[in-house]
Amino acid sequence: MQILDGKKLSETIRSEIAEEVTRLRLATGVTPCLAAVLVGEDPASQIYVNNKEKACQKTGMESRLFRLPAAATTEELLKLIGKLNADVSVHGILVQLPLPEGCDELRILDAIDPKKDVDAFHPENVGLISQGRPRYLPCTPCGIQQMLIRSGIETAGKHVVVVGRSDIVGKPMALMLVQKQSGADATVTVVHSRTKNLTDLTRQADILIVAIGKAKFLTADMVQPGAVVIDVGINRLPDGKICGDVDFDAVKEIVSAISPVPGGVGPLTISMLLRNTLRSAQCAAGETTLR
Ligand code: NAP
């Protein structure tokens, strides 16, 4: 049984990114810059943004944090996004979700210049992914795809069952894995809270990707022996510990490979955010073109 060590994989990816950041700066004078927008005081959001900023700095990228009070209006946020869109020294814009109630999340995300939308949430970027010609790949699904590729796990012809249909993880994951290309070519089933006979479907999976936000939801009886299980969930238990959506201790006994929480998908998500920001900067420096 293989433990899919996302922490180790992401260290490798981040050192590749750091090398490229140095090369880009020396060759063109451009330093990739990620602008993060944090609204309100949500403690989990503050930790996530902090981790993203630290990761940026460690790879030699610039990070700028814009903090707004929880009472900020949609108009104030739109004004800030407009300024960041126009600032040529900013290559990626990240709005940390969830936004406080009262902020029009869709209007704000739609206002980000699609070429700086390094989270790949903008409808233009989602459309390009759907057509198999992505500008940016969304960070969590892209991290999972990298985990599979770099661990030598073949997806072509495999039955992948994605549990959860969020716009951030489940839906884009399914869209990516169904593409006619290497690292994909899978037969994909998406299941969710209205799915009947969920266990019948999860038990048919060669690869199970679970993103629902319910601690230890996926139990060993829901998994086909020998399957690969990717756990996206991040749940805080009453004792303060973090755990995934998979009952790791029981499921690991019957699978061929499994990602842990913490130390699985999470670190790869941040690495992909850095990679997208780097690509945007390479484009700004005239080295590549974005679609
Ligand atoms: P979300 O927006 O809350 O969506 C949850 C999805 O799970 C929904 O599609 C929901 O179905 C489905 N679901 C809920 N209960 C279910 C059940 N009992 N059976 C089947 N499906 C069920 O969640 P998300 O943003 O995708 O996040 C999911 C988890 O991943 C969370 O723990 C989150 O913290 C974590 N996450 C981790 C990373 C990372 O970097 N590691 C990144 C993003 C998210 P309906 O659509 O029918 O409601």
mmCIF file of C-alpha atoms and ligand atoms in Angstrom:
data_model
loop_
_atom_site.group_PDB
_atom_site.id
_atom_site.type_symbol
_atom_site.label_atom_id
_atom_site.label_comp_id
_atom_site.label_asym_id
_atom_site.label_seq_id
_atom_site.Cartn_x
_atom_site.Cartn_y
_atom_site.Cartn_z
ATOM 1 C CA MET A 1 0.000 0.000 0.000
ATOM 2 C CA GLN A 2 1.315 3.384 -1.073
ATOM 3 C CA ILE A 3 0.825 6.523 1.029
ATOM 4 C CA LEU A 4 0.484 9.440 -1.376
ATOM 5 C CA ASP A 5 2.724 11.948 0.366
ATOM 6 C CA GLY A 6 1.473 15.338 -0.811
ATOM 7 C CA LYS A 7 3.916 17.185 1.399
ATOM 8 C CA LYS A 8 6.925 15.547 -0.242
ATOM 9 C CA LEU A 9 5.518 15.930 -3.758
ATOM 10 C CA SER A 10 4.778 19.577 -3.125
ATOM 11 C CA GLU A 11 8.334 20.184 -1.876
ATOM 12 C CA THR A 12 9.598 18.864 -5.219
ATOM 13 C CA ILE A 13 7.136 21.013 -7.177
ATOM 14 C CA ARG A 14 7.942 24.112 -5.113
ATOM 15 C CA SER A 15 11.666 23.705 -5.678
ATOM 16 C CA GLU A 16 10.979 23.447 -9.430
ATOM 17 C CA ILE A 17 8.919 26.655 -9.145
ATOM 18 C CA ALA A 18 11.613 28.442 -7.083
ATOM 19 C CA GLU A 19 14.234 27.658 -9.742
ATOM 20 C CA GLU A 20 11.976 28.998 -12.468
ATOM 21 C CA VAL A 21 11.159 32.151 -10.442
ATOM 22 C CA THR A 22 14.892 32.899 -10.112
ATOM 23 C CA ARG A 23 15.505 32.233 -13.794
ATOM 24 C CA LEU A 24 12.594 34.493 -14.799
ATOM 25 C CA ARG A 25 13.758 37.322 -12.551
ATOM 26 C CA LEU A 26 17.337 37.175 -13.838
ATOM 27 C CA ALA A 27 16.264 36.919 -17.473
ATOM 28 C CA THR A 28 13.473 39.513 -17.508
ATOM 29 C CA GLY A 29 13.471 41.455 -14.214
ATOM 30 C CA VAL A 30 9.903 40.224 -13.510
ATOM 31 C CA THR A 31 9.112 38.794 -10.060
ATOM 32 C CA PRO A 32 5.799 36.905 -9.939
ATOM 33 C CA CYS A 33 3.374 38.622 -7.568
ATOM 34 C CA LEU A 34 0.230 37.224 -5.964
ATOM 35 C CA ALA A 35 -2.298 39.633 -4.430
ATOM 36 C CA ALA A 36 -4.451 38.038 -1.739
ATOM 37 C CA VAL A 37 -7.686 39.651 -0.609
ATOM 38 C CA LEU A 38 -8.908 38.706 2.860
ATOM 39 C CA VAL A 39 -12.235 40.022 4.089
ATOM 40 C CA GLY A 40 -13.208 39.722 7.756
ATOM 41 C CA GLU A 41 -11.646 37.808 10.617
ATOM 42 C CA ASP A 42 -12.499 34.142 9.899
ATOM 43 C CA PRO A 43 -9.670 32.242 11.669
ATOM 44 C CA ALA A 44 -9.448 29.400 9.108
ATOM 45 C CA SER A 45 -9.290 31.900 6.218
ATOM 46 C CA GLN A 46 -6.524 33.807 7.997
ATOM 47 C CA ILE A 47 -4.490 30.595 8.347
ATOM 48 C CA TYR A 48 -5.032 29.667 4.663
ATOM 49 C CA VAL A 49 -3.997 33.118 3.431
ATOM 50 C CA ASN A 50 -1.006 33.138 5.758
ATOM 51 C CA ASN A 51 0.141 29.744 4.398
ATOM 52 C CA LYS A 52 -0.250 30.940 0.799
ATOM 53 C CA GLU A 53 1.757 34.110 1.535
ATOM 54 C CA LYS A 54 4.543 32.137 3.224
ATOM 55 C CA ALA A 55 4.682 29.670 0.320
ATOM 56 C CA CYS A 56 4.962 32.561 -2.148
ATOM 57 C CA GLN A 57 7.842 34.122 -0.262
ATOM 58 C CA LYS A 58 9.680 30.786 0.077
ATOM 59 C CA THR A 59 9.707 30.348 -3.707
ATOM 60 C CA GLY A 60 10.974 33.903 -4.239
ATOM 61 C CA MET A 61 7.612 35.306 -5.343
ATOM 62 C CA GLU A 62 6.129 38.513 -4.015
ATOM 63 C CA SER A 63 2.890 38.365 -2.063
ATOM 64 C CA ARG A 64 0.696 41.307 -1.167
ATOM 65 C CA LEU A 65 -2.115 41.026 1.338
ATOM 66 C CA PHE A 66 -5.153 43.311 1.177
ATOM 67 C CA ARG A 67 -7.298 43.114 4.313
ATOM 68 C CA LEU A 68 -10.807 44.503 4.472
ATOM 69 C CA PRO A 69 -13.185 44.542 7.454
ATOM 70 C CA ALA A 70 -16.085 42.064 7.559
ATOM 71 C CA ALA A 71 -18.421 45.014 6.983
ATOM 72 C CA ALA A 72 -16.807 45.792 3.581
ATOM 73 C CA THR A 73 -19.367 46.235 0.822
ATOM 74 C CA THR A 74 -19.424 44.524 -2.568
ATOM 75 C CA GLU A 75 -18.726 47.921 -4.167
ATOM 76 C CA GLU A 76 -15.599 48.419 -2.035
ATOM 77 C CA LEU A 77 -14.344 44.983 -3.011
ATOM 78 C CA LEU A 78 -15.074 45.597 -6.689
ATOM 79 C CA LYS A 79 -13.062 48.815 -6.478
ATOM 80 C CA LEU A 80 -10.086 46.945 -5.003
ATOM 81 C CA ILE A 81 -10.336 44.203 -7.658
ATOM 82 C CA GLY A 82 -10.402 46.910 -10.354
ATOM 83 C CA LYS A 83 -7.183 48.411 -8.956
ATOM 84 C CA LEU A 84 -5.456 45.007 -8.834
ATOM 85 C CA ASN A 85 -6.608 44.190 -12.378
ATOM 86 C CA ALA A 86 -5.011 47.417 -13.609
ATOM 87 C CA ASP A 87 -1.743 46.969 -11.690
ATOM 88 C CA VAL A 88 0.760 45.430 -14.125
ATOM 89 C CA SER A 89 3.023 44.335 -11.269
ATOM 90 C CA VAL A 90 0.277 41.997 -9.954
ATOM 91 C CA HIS A 91 0.099 38.673 -11.810
ATOM 92 C CA GLY A 92 -2.389 36.686 -9.750
ATOM 93 C CA ILE A 93 -5.415 37.732 -7.688
ATOM 94 C CA LEU A 94 -6.837 35.515 -4.991
ATOM 95 C CA VAL A 95 -10.000 36.320 -3.065
ATOM 96 C CA GLN A 96 -10.125 34.085 -0.011
ATOM 97 C CA LEU A 97 -13.494 32.355 0.307
ATOM 98 C CA PRO A 98 -15.932 32.285 1.956
ATOM 99 C CA LEU A 99 -16.708 35.997 1.881
ATOM 100 C CA PRO A 100 -18.823 37.425 4.715
ATOM 101 C CA GLU A 101 -22.588 37.361 4.212
ATOM 102 C CA GLY A 102 -23.692 40.428 2.326
ATOM 103 C CA CYS A 103 -20.810 40.307 -0.178
ATOM 104 C CA ASP A 104 -21.904 39.251 -3.648
ATOM 105 C CA GLU A 105 -19.349 36.457 -4.142
ATOM 106 C CA LEU A 106 -20.170 35.730 -7.791
ATOM 107 C CA ARG A 107 -20.025 39.405 -8.812
ATOM 108 C CA ILE A 108 -16.668 39.783 -7.093
ATOM 109 C CA LEU A 109 -15.111 36.631 -8.574
ATOM 110 C CA ASP A 110 -16.466 37.497 -12.023
ATOM 111 C CA ALA A 111 -14.794 40.923 -11.783
ATOM 112 C CA ILE A 112 -11.276 39.436 -11.589
ATOM 113 C CA ASP A 113 -9.377 39.759 -14.872
ATOM 114 C CA PRO A 114 -9.543 36.155 -16.217
ATOM 115 C CA LYS A 115 -5.832 36.357 -17.042
ATOM 116 C CA LYS A 116 -5.076 37.034 -13.348
ATOM 117 C CA ASP A 117 -7.648 34.485 -12.105
ATOM 118 C CA VAL A 118 -5.092 32.022 -10.740
ATOM 119 C CA ASP A 119 -7.826 30.110 -8.853
ATOM 120 C CA ALA A 120 -9.527 29.440 -12.225
ATOM 121 C CA PHE A 121 -13.009 30.268 -10.904
ATOM 122 C CA HIS A 122 -13.952 32.783 -13.640
ATOM 123 C CA PRO A 123 -16.578 31.428 -16.092
ATOM 124 C CA GLU A 124 -14.212 32.107 -19.008
ATOM 125 C CA ASN A 125 -11.553 29.897 -17.408
ATOM 126 C CA VAL A 126 -14.085 27.202 -16.464
ATOM 127 C CA GLY A 127 -15.309 27.212 -20.080
ATOM 128 C CA LEU A 128 -11.769 26.762 -21.391
ATOM 129 C CA ILE A 129 -11.228 23.814 -19.018
ATOM 130 C CA SER A 130 -14.471 22.261 -20.192
ATOM 131 C CA GLN A 131 -13.281 22.471 -23.805
ATOM 132 C CA GLY A 132 -9.940 20.859 -22.941
ATOM 133 C CA ARG A 133 -7.846 23.988 -23.611
ATOM 134 C CA PRO A 134 -7.269 25.375 -20.105
ATOM 135 C CA ARG A 135 -5.635 28.728 -19.398
ATOM 136 C CA TYR A 136 -5.227 27.852 -15.716
ATOM 137 C CA LEU A 137 -6.195 24.645 -13.958
ATOM 138 C CA PRO A 138 -8.052 25.013 -10.649
ATOM 139 C CA CYS A 139 -5.632 24.498 -7.772
ATOM 140 C CA THR A 140 -7.107 21.573 -5.806
ATOM 141 C CA PRO A 141 -8.123 19.382 -8.793
ATOM 142 C CA CYS A 142 -4.804 20.199 -10.481
ATOM 143 C CA GLY A 143 -2.931 19.202 -7.317
ATOM 144 C CA ILE A 144 -4.821 15.880 -7.281
ATOM 145 C CA GLN A 145 -4.038 15.258 -10.952
ATOM 146 C CA GLN A 146 -0.359 15.984 -10.280
ATOM 147 C CA MET A 147 -0.464 13.610 -7.290
ATOM 148 C CA LEU A 148 -1.792 10.829 -9.539
ATOM 149 C CA ILE A 149 0.633 11.515 -12.406
ATOM 150 C CA ARG A 150 3.723 11.895 -10.226
ATOM 151 C CA SER A 151 2.823 8.766 -8.237
ATOM 152 C CA GLY A 152 2.573 6.714 -11.436
ATOM 153 C CA ILE A 153 -1.170 6.096 -11.094
ATOM 154 C CA GLU A 154 -2.765 5.624 -14.514
ATOM 155 C CA THR A 155 -6.175 7.227 -15.049
ATOM 156 C CA ALA A 156 -6.778 6.249 -18.703
ATOM 157 C CA GLY A 157 -9.720 3.875 -18.940
ATOM 158 C CA LYS A 158 -10.115 3.803 -15.153
ATOM 159 C CA HIS A 159 -13.412 4.382 -13.410
ATOM 160 C CA VAL A 160 -13.005 7.476 -11.248
ATOM 161 C CA VAL A 161 -15.795 8.253 -8.796
ATOM 162 C CA VAL A 162 -15.771 11.833 -7.507
ATOM 163 C CA VAL A 163 -17.760 12.271 -4.297
ATOM 164 C CA GLY A 164 -18.979 15.898 -4.111
ATOM 165 C CA ARG A 165 -19.954 18.350 -6.875
ATOM 166 C CA SER A 166 -18.706 21.716 -5.644
ATOM 167 C CA ASP A 167 -17.508 24.349 -8.128
ATOM 168 C CA ILE A 168 -14.119 24.362 -6.388
ATOM 169 C CA VAL A 169 -13.327 20.640 -6.297
ATOM 170 C CA GLY A 170 -15.827 18.030 -7.508
ATOM 171 C CA LYS A 171 -17.081 19.556 -10.764
ATOM 172 C CA PRO A 172 -13.739 20.797 -12.136
ATOM 173 C CA MET A 173 -12.076 17.517 -11.066
ATOM 174 C CA ALA A 174 -14.594 15.552 -13.126
ATOM 175 C CA LEU A 175 -14.192 17.947 -16.069
ATOM 176 C CA MET A 176 -10.424 17.543 -16.031
ATOM 177 C CA LEU A 177 -10.316 13.759 -15.726
ATOM 178 C CA VAL A 178 -12.792 13.169 -18.530
ATOM 179 C CA GLN A 179 -10.646 15.101 -21.061
ATOM 180 C CA LYS A 180 -9.163 13.260 -24.002
ATOM 181 C CA GLN A 181 -5.543 13.680 -22.940
ATOM 182 C CA SER A 182 -2.777 12.136 -20.879
ATOM 183 C CA GLY A 183 -3.263 12.327 -17.117
ATOM 184 C CA ALA A 184 -7.001 12.044 -17.811
ATOM 185 C CA ASP A 185 -8.999 9.823 -20.229
ATOM 186 C CA ALA A 186 -10.951 8.397 -17.295
ATOM 187 C CA THR A 187 -14.545 7.229 -17.105
ATOM 188 C CA VAL A 188 -15.953 9.610 -14.516
ATOM 189 C CA THR A 189 -18.964 9.346 -12.222
ATOM 190 C CA VAL A 190 -19.896 12.234 -9.939
ATOM 191 C CA VAL A 191 -21.960 11.479 -6.833
ATOM 192 C CA HIS A 192 -23.470 13.883 -4.302
ATOM 193 C CA SER A 193 -25.992 14.208 -1.497
ATOM 194 C CA ARG A 194 -28.954 13.326 -3.751
ATOM 195 C CA THR A 195 -27.307 10.204 -5.207
ATOM 196 C CA LYS A 196 -29.173 6.947 -4.607
ATOM 197 C CA ASN A 197 -27.161 3.831 -3.730
ATOM 198 C CA LEU A 198 -23.986 5.852 -3.202
ATOM 199 C CA THR A 199 -22.089 2.870 -1.831
ATOM 200 C CA ASP A 200 -22.866 0.755 -4.945
ATOM 201 C CA LEU A 201 -21.172 3.456 -7.013
ATOM 202 C CA THR A 202 -18.190 4.134 -4.744
ATOM 203 C CA ARG A 203 -17.503 0.389 -4.650
ATOM 204 C CA GLN A 204 -17.156 0.380 -8.455
ATOM 205 C CA ALA A 205 -14.362 2.969 -8.387
ATOM 206 C CA ASP A 206 -10.782 2.226 -9.381
ATOM 207 C CA ILE A 207 -9.973 5.730 -8.118
ATOM 208 C CA LEU A 208 -12.115 7.480 -5.494
ATOM 209 C CA ILE A 209 -11.808 11.227 -4.923
ATOM 210 C CA VAL A 210 -13.723 12.376 -1.871
ATOM 211 C CA ALA A 211 -14.529 16.076 -1.308
ATOM 212 C CA ILE A 212 -17.612 16.559 0.860
ATOM 213 C CA GLY A 213 -16.455 18.069 4.158
ATOM 214 C CA LYS A 214 -17.714 15.287 6.479
ATOM 215 C CA ALA A 215 -15.177 13.745 8.850
ATOM 216 C CA LYS A 216 -14.440 10.030 8.180
ATOM 217 C CA PHE A 217 -17.520 9.724 5.922
ATOM 218 C CA LEU A 218 -16.006 7.168 3.541
ATOM 219 C CA THR A 219 -15.709 3.875 5.380
ATOM 220 C CA ALA A 220 -13.944 0.672 4.296
ATOM 221 C CA ASP A 221 -17.195 -1.048 3.203
ATOM 222 C CA MET A 222 -17.661 1.728 0.590
ATOM 223 C CA VAL A 223 -14.339 1.000 -1.123
ATOM 224 C CA GLN A 224 -13.368 -1.682 -3.628
ATOM 225 C CA PRO A 225 -10.260 -3.556 -2.391
ATOM 226 C CA GLY A 226 -7.198 -2.359 -4.301
ATOM 227 C CA ALA A 227 -8.694 1.046 -5.183
ATOM 228 C CA VAL A 228 -6.811 4.353 -5.004
ATOM 229 C CA VAL A 229 -8.364 6.829 -2.546
ATOM 230 C CA ILE A 230 -7.739 10.586 -2.589
ATOM 231 C CA ASP A 231 -9.047 12.453 0.447
ATOM 232 C CA VAL A 232 -9.700 16.158 -0.100
ATOM 233 C CA GLY A 233 -11.624 16.878 3.105
ATOM 234 C CA ILE A 234 -10.333 19.126 5.852
ATOM 235 C CA ASN A 235 -12.420 18.711 9.017
ATOM 236 C CA ARG A 236 -11.677 19.782 12.560
ATOM 237 C CA LEU A 237 -12.540 17.175 15.201
ATOM 238 C CA PRO A 238 -13.807 18.187 18.697
ATOM 239 C CA ASP A 239 -10.289 17.517 20.085
ATOM 240 C CA GLY A 240 -8.896 20.103 17.654
ATOM 241 C CA LYS A 241 -7.204 17.578 15.359
ATOM 242 C CA ILE A 242 -7.627 17.803 11.572
ATOM 243 C CA CYS A 243 -9.005 14.817 9.671
ATOM 244 C CA GLY A 244 -10.217 14.068 6.170
ATOM 245 C CA ASP A 245 -13.465 12.759 4.688
ATOM 246 C CA VAL A 246 -12.071 9.206 4.713
ATOM 247 C CA ASP A 247 -11.831 6.811 7.658
ATOM 248 C CA PHE A 248 -8.096 6.587 6.992
ATOM 249 C CA ASP A 249 -7.097 3.881 9.512
ATOM 250 C CA ALA A 250 -9.668 1.347 8.262
ATOM 251 C CA VAL A 251 -9.570 2.239 4.554
ATOM 252 C CA LYS A 252 -5.763 2.119 4.290
ATOM 253 C CA GLU A 253 -5.902 -1.619 5.062
ATOM 254 C CA ILE A 254 -7.686 -2.487 1.799
ATOM 255 C CA VAL A 255 -6.508 0.064 -0.791
ATOM 256 C CA SER A 256 -3.496 0.145 -3.114
ATOM 257 C CA ALA A 257 -2.825 3.844 -2.432
ATOM 258 C CA ILE A 258 -4.276 6.567 -0.220
ATOM 259 C CA SER A 259 -3.593 10.233 0.512
ATOM 260 C CA PRO A 260 -3.451 11.277 4.189
ATOM 261 C CA VAL A 261 -4.937 14.351 5.862
ATOM 262 C CA PRO A 262 -3.034 16.441 6.743
ATOM 263 C CA GLY A 263 -0.086 16.132 4.353
ATOM 264 C CA GLY A 264 -2.015 15.028 1.260
ATOM 265 C CA VAL A 265 -3.920 17.236 -1.156
ATOM 266 C CA GLY A 266 -3.636 20.443 0.926
ATOM 267 C CA PRO A 267 0.037 21.272 0.252
ATOM 268 C CA LEU A 268 -0.382 20.482 -3.449
ATOM 269 C CA THR A 269 -3.276 22.946 -3.726
ATOM 270 C CA ILE A 270 -0.978 25.784 -2.661
ATOM 271 C CA SER A 271 1.772 24.607 -5.025
ATOM 272 C CA MET A 272 -0.636 24.810 -7.966
ATOM 273 C CA LEU A 273 -1.609 28.353 -6.972
ATOM 274 C CA LEU A 274 2.075 29.278 -7.143
ATOM 275 C CA ARG A 275 2.421 27.538 -10.487
ATOM 276 C CA ASN A 276 -0.494 29.471 -11.975
ATOM 277 C CA THR A 277 0.918 32.773 -10.665
ATOM 278 C CA LEU A 278 4.290 31.927 -12.197
ATOM 279 C CA ARG A 279 2.638 31.202 -15.576
ATOM 280 C CA SER A 280 0.828 34.523 -15.473
ATOM 281 C CA ALA A 281 4.132 36.299 -14.726
ATOM 282 C CA GLN A 282 5.904 34.449 -17.560
ATOM 283 C CA CYS A 283 3.193 35.744 -19.846
ATOM 284 C CA ALA A 284 3.513 39.311 -18.515
ATOM 285 C CA ALA A 285 7.264 39.066 -19.186
ATOM 286 C CA GLY A 286 6.530 38.104 -22.780
ATOM 287 C CA GLU A 287 7.965 34.604 -22.442
ATOM 288 C CA THR A 288 4.728 32.714 -23.104
ATOM 289 C CA THR A 289 1.245 33.549 -24.178
ATOM 290 C CA LEU A 290 -1.847 32.708 -22.210
ATOM 291 C CA ARG A 291 -4.945 31.722 -24.133
HETATM 292 P P1 NAP B 1 -18.851 21.968 -0.533
HETATM 293 O O1 NAP B 1 -18.905 23.145 -1.446
HETATM 294 O O2 NAP B 1 -19.447 22.061 0.818
HETATM 295 O O3 NAP B 1 -19.516 20.741 -1.308
HETATM 296 C C1 NAP B 1 -19.698 19.517 -0.680
HETATM 297 C C2 NAP B 1 -20.213 18.529 -1.671
HETATM 298 O O4 NAP B 1 -20.371 17.288 -0.997
HETATM 299 C C3 NAP B 1 -21.587 18.885 -2.245
HETATM 300 O O5 NAP B 1 -21.604 18.619 -3.622
HETATM 301 C C4 NAP B 1 -22.550 17.970 -1.474
HETATM 302 O O6 NAP B 1 -23.662 17.552 -2.237
HETATM 303 C C5 NAP B 1 -21.666 16.767 -1.233
HETATM 304 N N1 NAP B 1 -22.119 16.026 -0.053
HETATM 305 C C6 NAP B 1 -22.354 16.500 1.187
HETATM 306 N N2 NAP B 1 -22.777 15.505 1.992
HETATM 307 C C7 NAP B 1 -22.822 14.393 1.240
HETATM 308 C C8 NAP B 1 -23.178 13.045 1.493
HETATM 309 N N3 NAP B 1 -23.593 12.655 2.697
HETATM 310 N N4 NAP B 1 -23.093 12.163 0.478
HETATM 311 C C9 NAP B 1 -22.692 12.562 -0.754
HETATM 312 N N5 NAP B 1 -22.321 13.809 -1.053
HETATM 313 C C10 NAP B 1 -22.396 14.723 -0.062
HETATM 314 O O7 NAP B 1 -17.380 21.449 -0.309
HETATM 315 P P2 NAP B 1 -15.951 21.694 -1.062
HETATM 316 O O8 NAP B 1 -15.650 23.140 -1.124
HETATM 317 O O9 NAP B 1 -15.864 20.868 -2.298
HETATM 318 O O10 NAP B 1 -15.011 21.038 0.044
HETATM 319 C C11 NAP B 1 -15.123 19.692 0.435
HETATM 320 C C12 NAP B 1 -14.095 19.393 1.497
HETATM 321 O O11 NAP B 1 -12.813 19.567 0.920
HETATM 322 C C13 NAP B 1 -14.128 20.321 2.702
HETATM 323 O O12 NAP B 1 -13.740 19.584 3.844
HETATM 324 C C14 NAP B 1 -13.080 21.361 2.384
HETATM 325 O O13 NAP B 1 -12.517 21.943 3.547
HETATM 326 C C15 NAP B 1 -12.071 20.522 1.666
HETATM 327 N N6 NAP B 1 -11.214 21.253 0.721
HETATM 328 C C16 NAP B 1 -9.902 20.981 0.788
HETATM 329 C C17 NAP B 1 -9.037 21.611 -0.097
HETATM 330 C C18 NAP B 1 -7.583 21.269 -0.022
HETATM 331 O O14 NAP B 1 -6.775 22.007 -0.506
HETATM 332 N N7 NAP B 1 -7.224 20.138 0.556
HETATM 333 C C19 NAP B 1 -9.514 22.508 -1.027
HETATM 334 C C20 NAP B 1 -10.893 22.752 -1.086
HETATM 335 C C21 NAP B 1 -11.744 22.097 -0.208
HETATM 336 P P3 NAP B 1 -24.794 18.584 -2.752
HETATM 337 O O15 NAP B 1 -24.178 19.300 -3.909
HETATM 338 O O16 NAP B 1 -25.902 17.699 -3.162
HETATM 339 O O17 NAP B 1 -25.105 19.482 -1.598
#
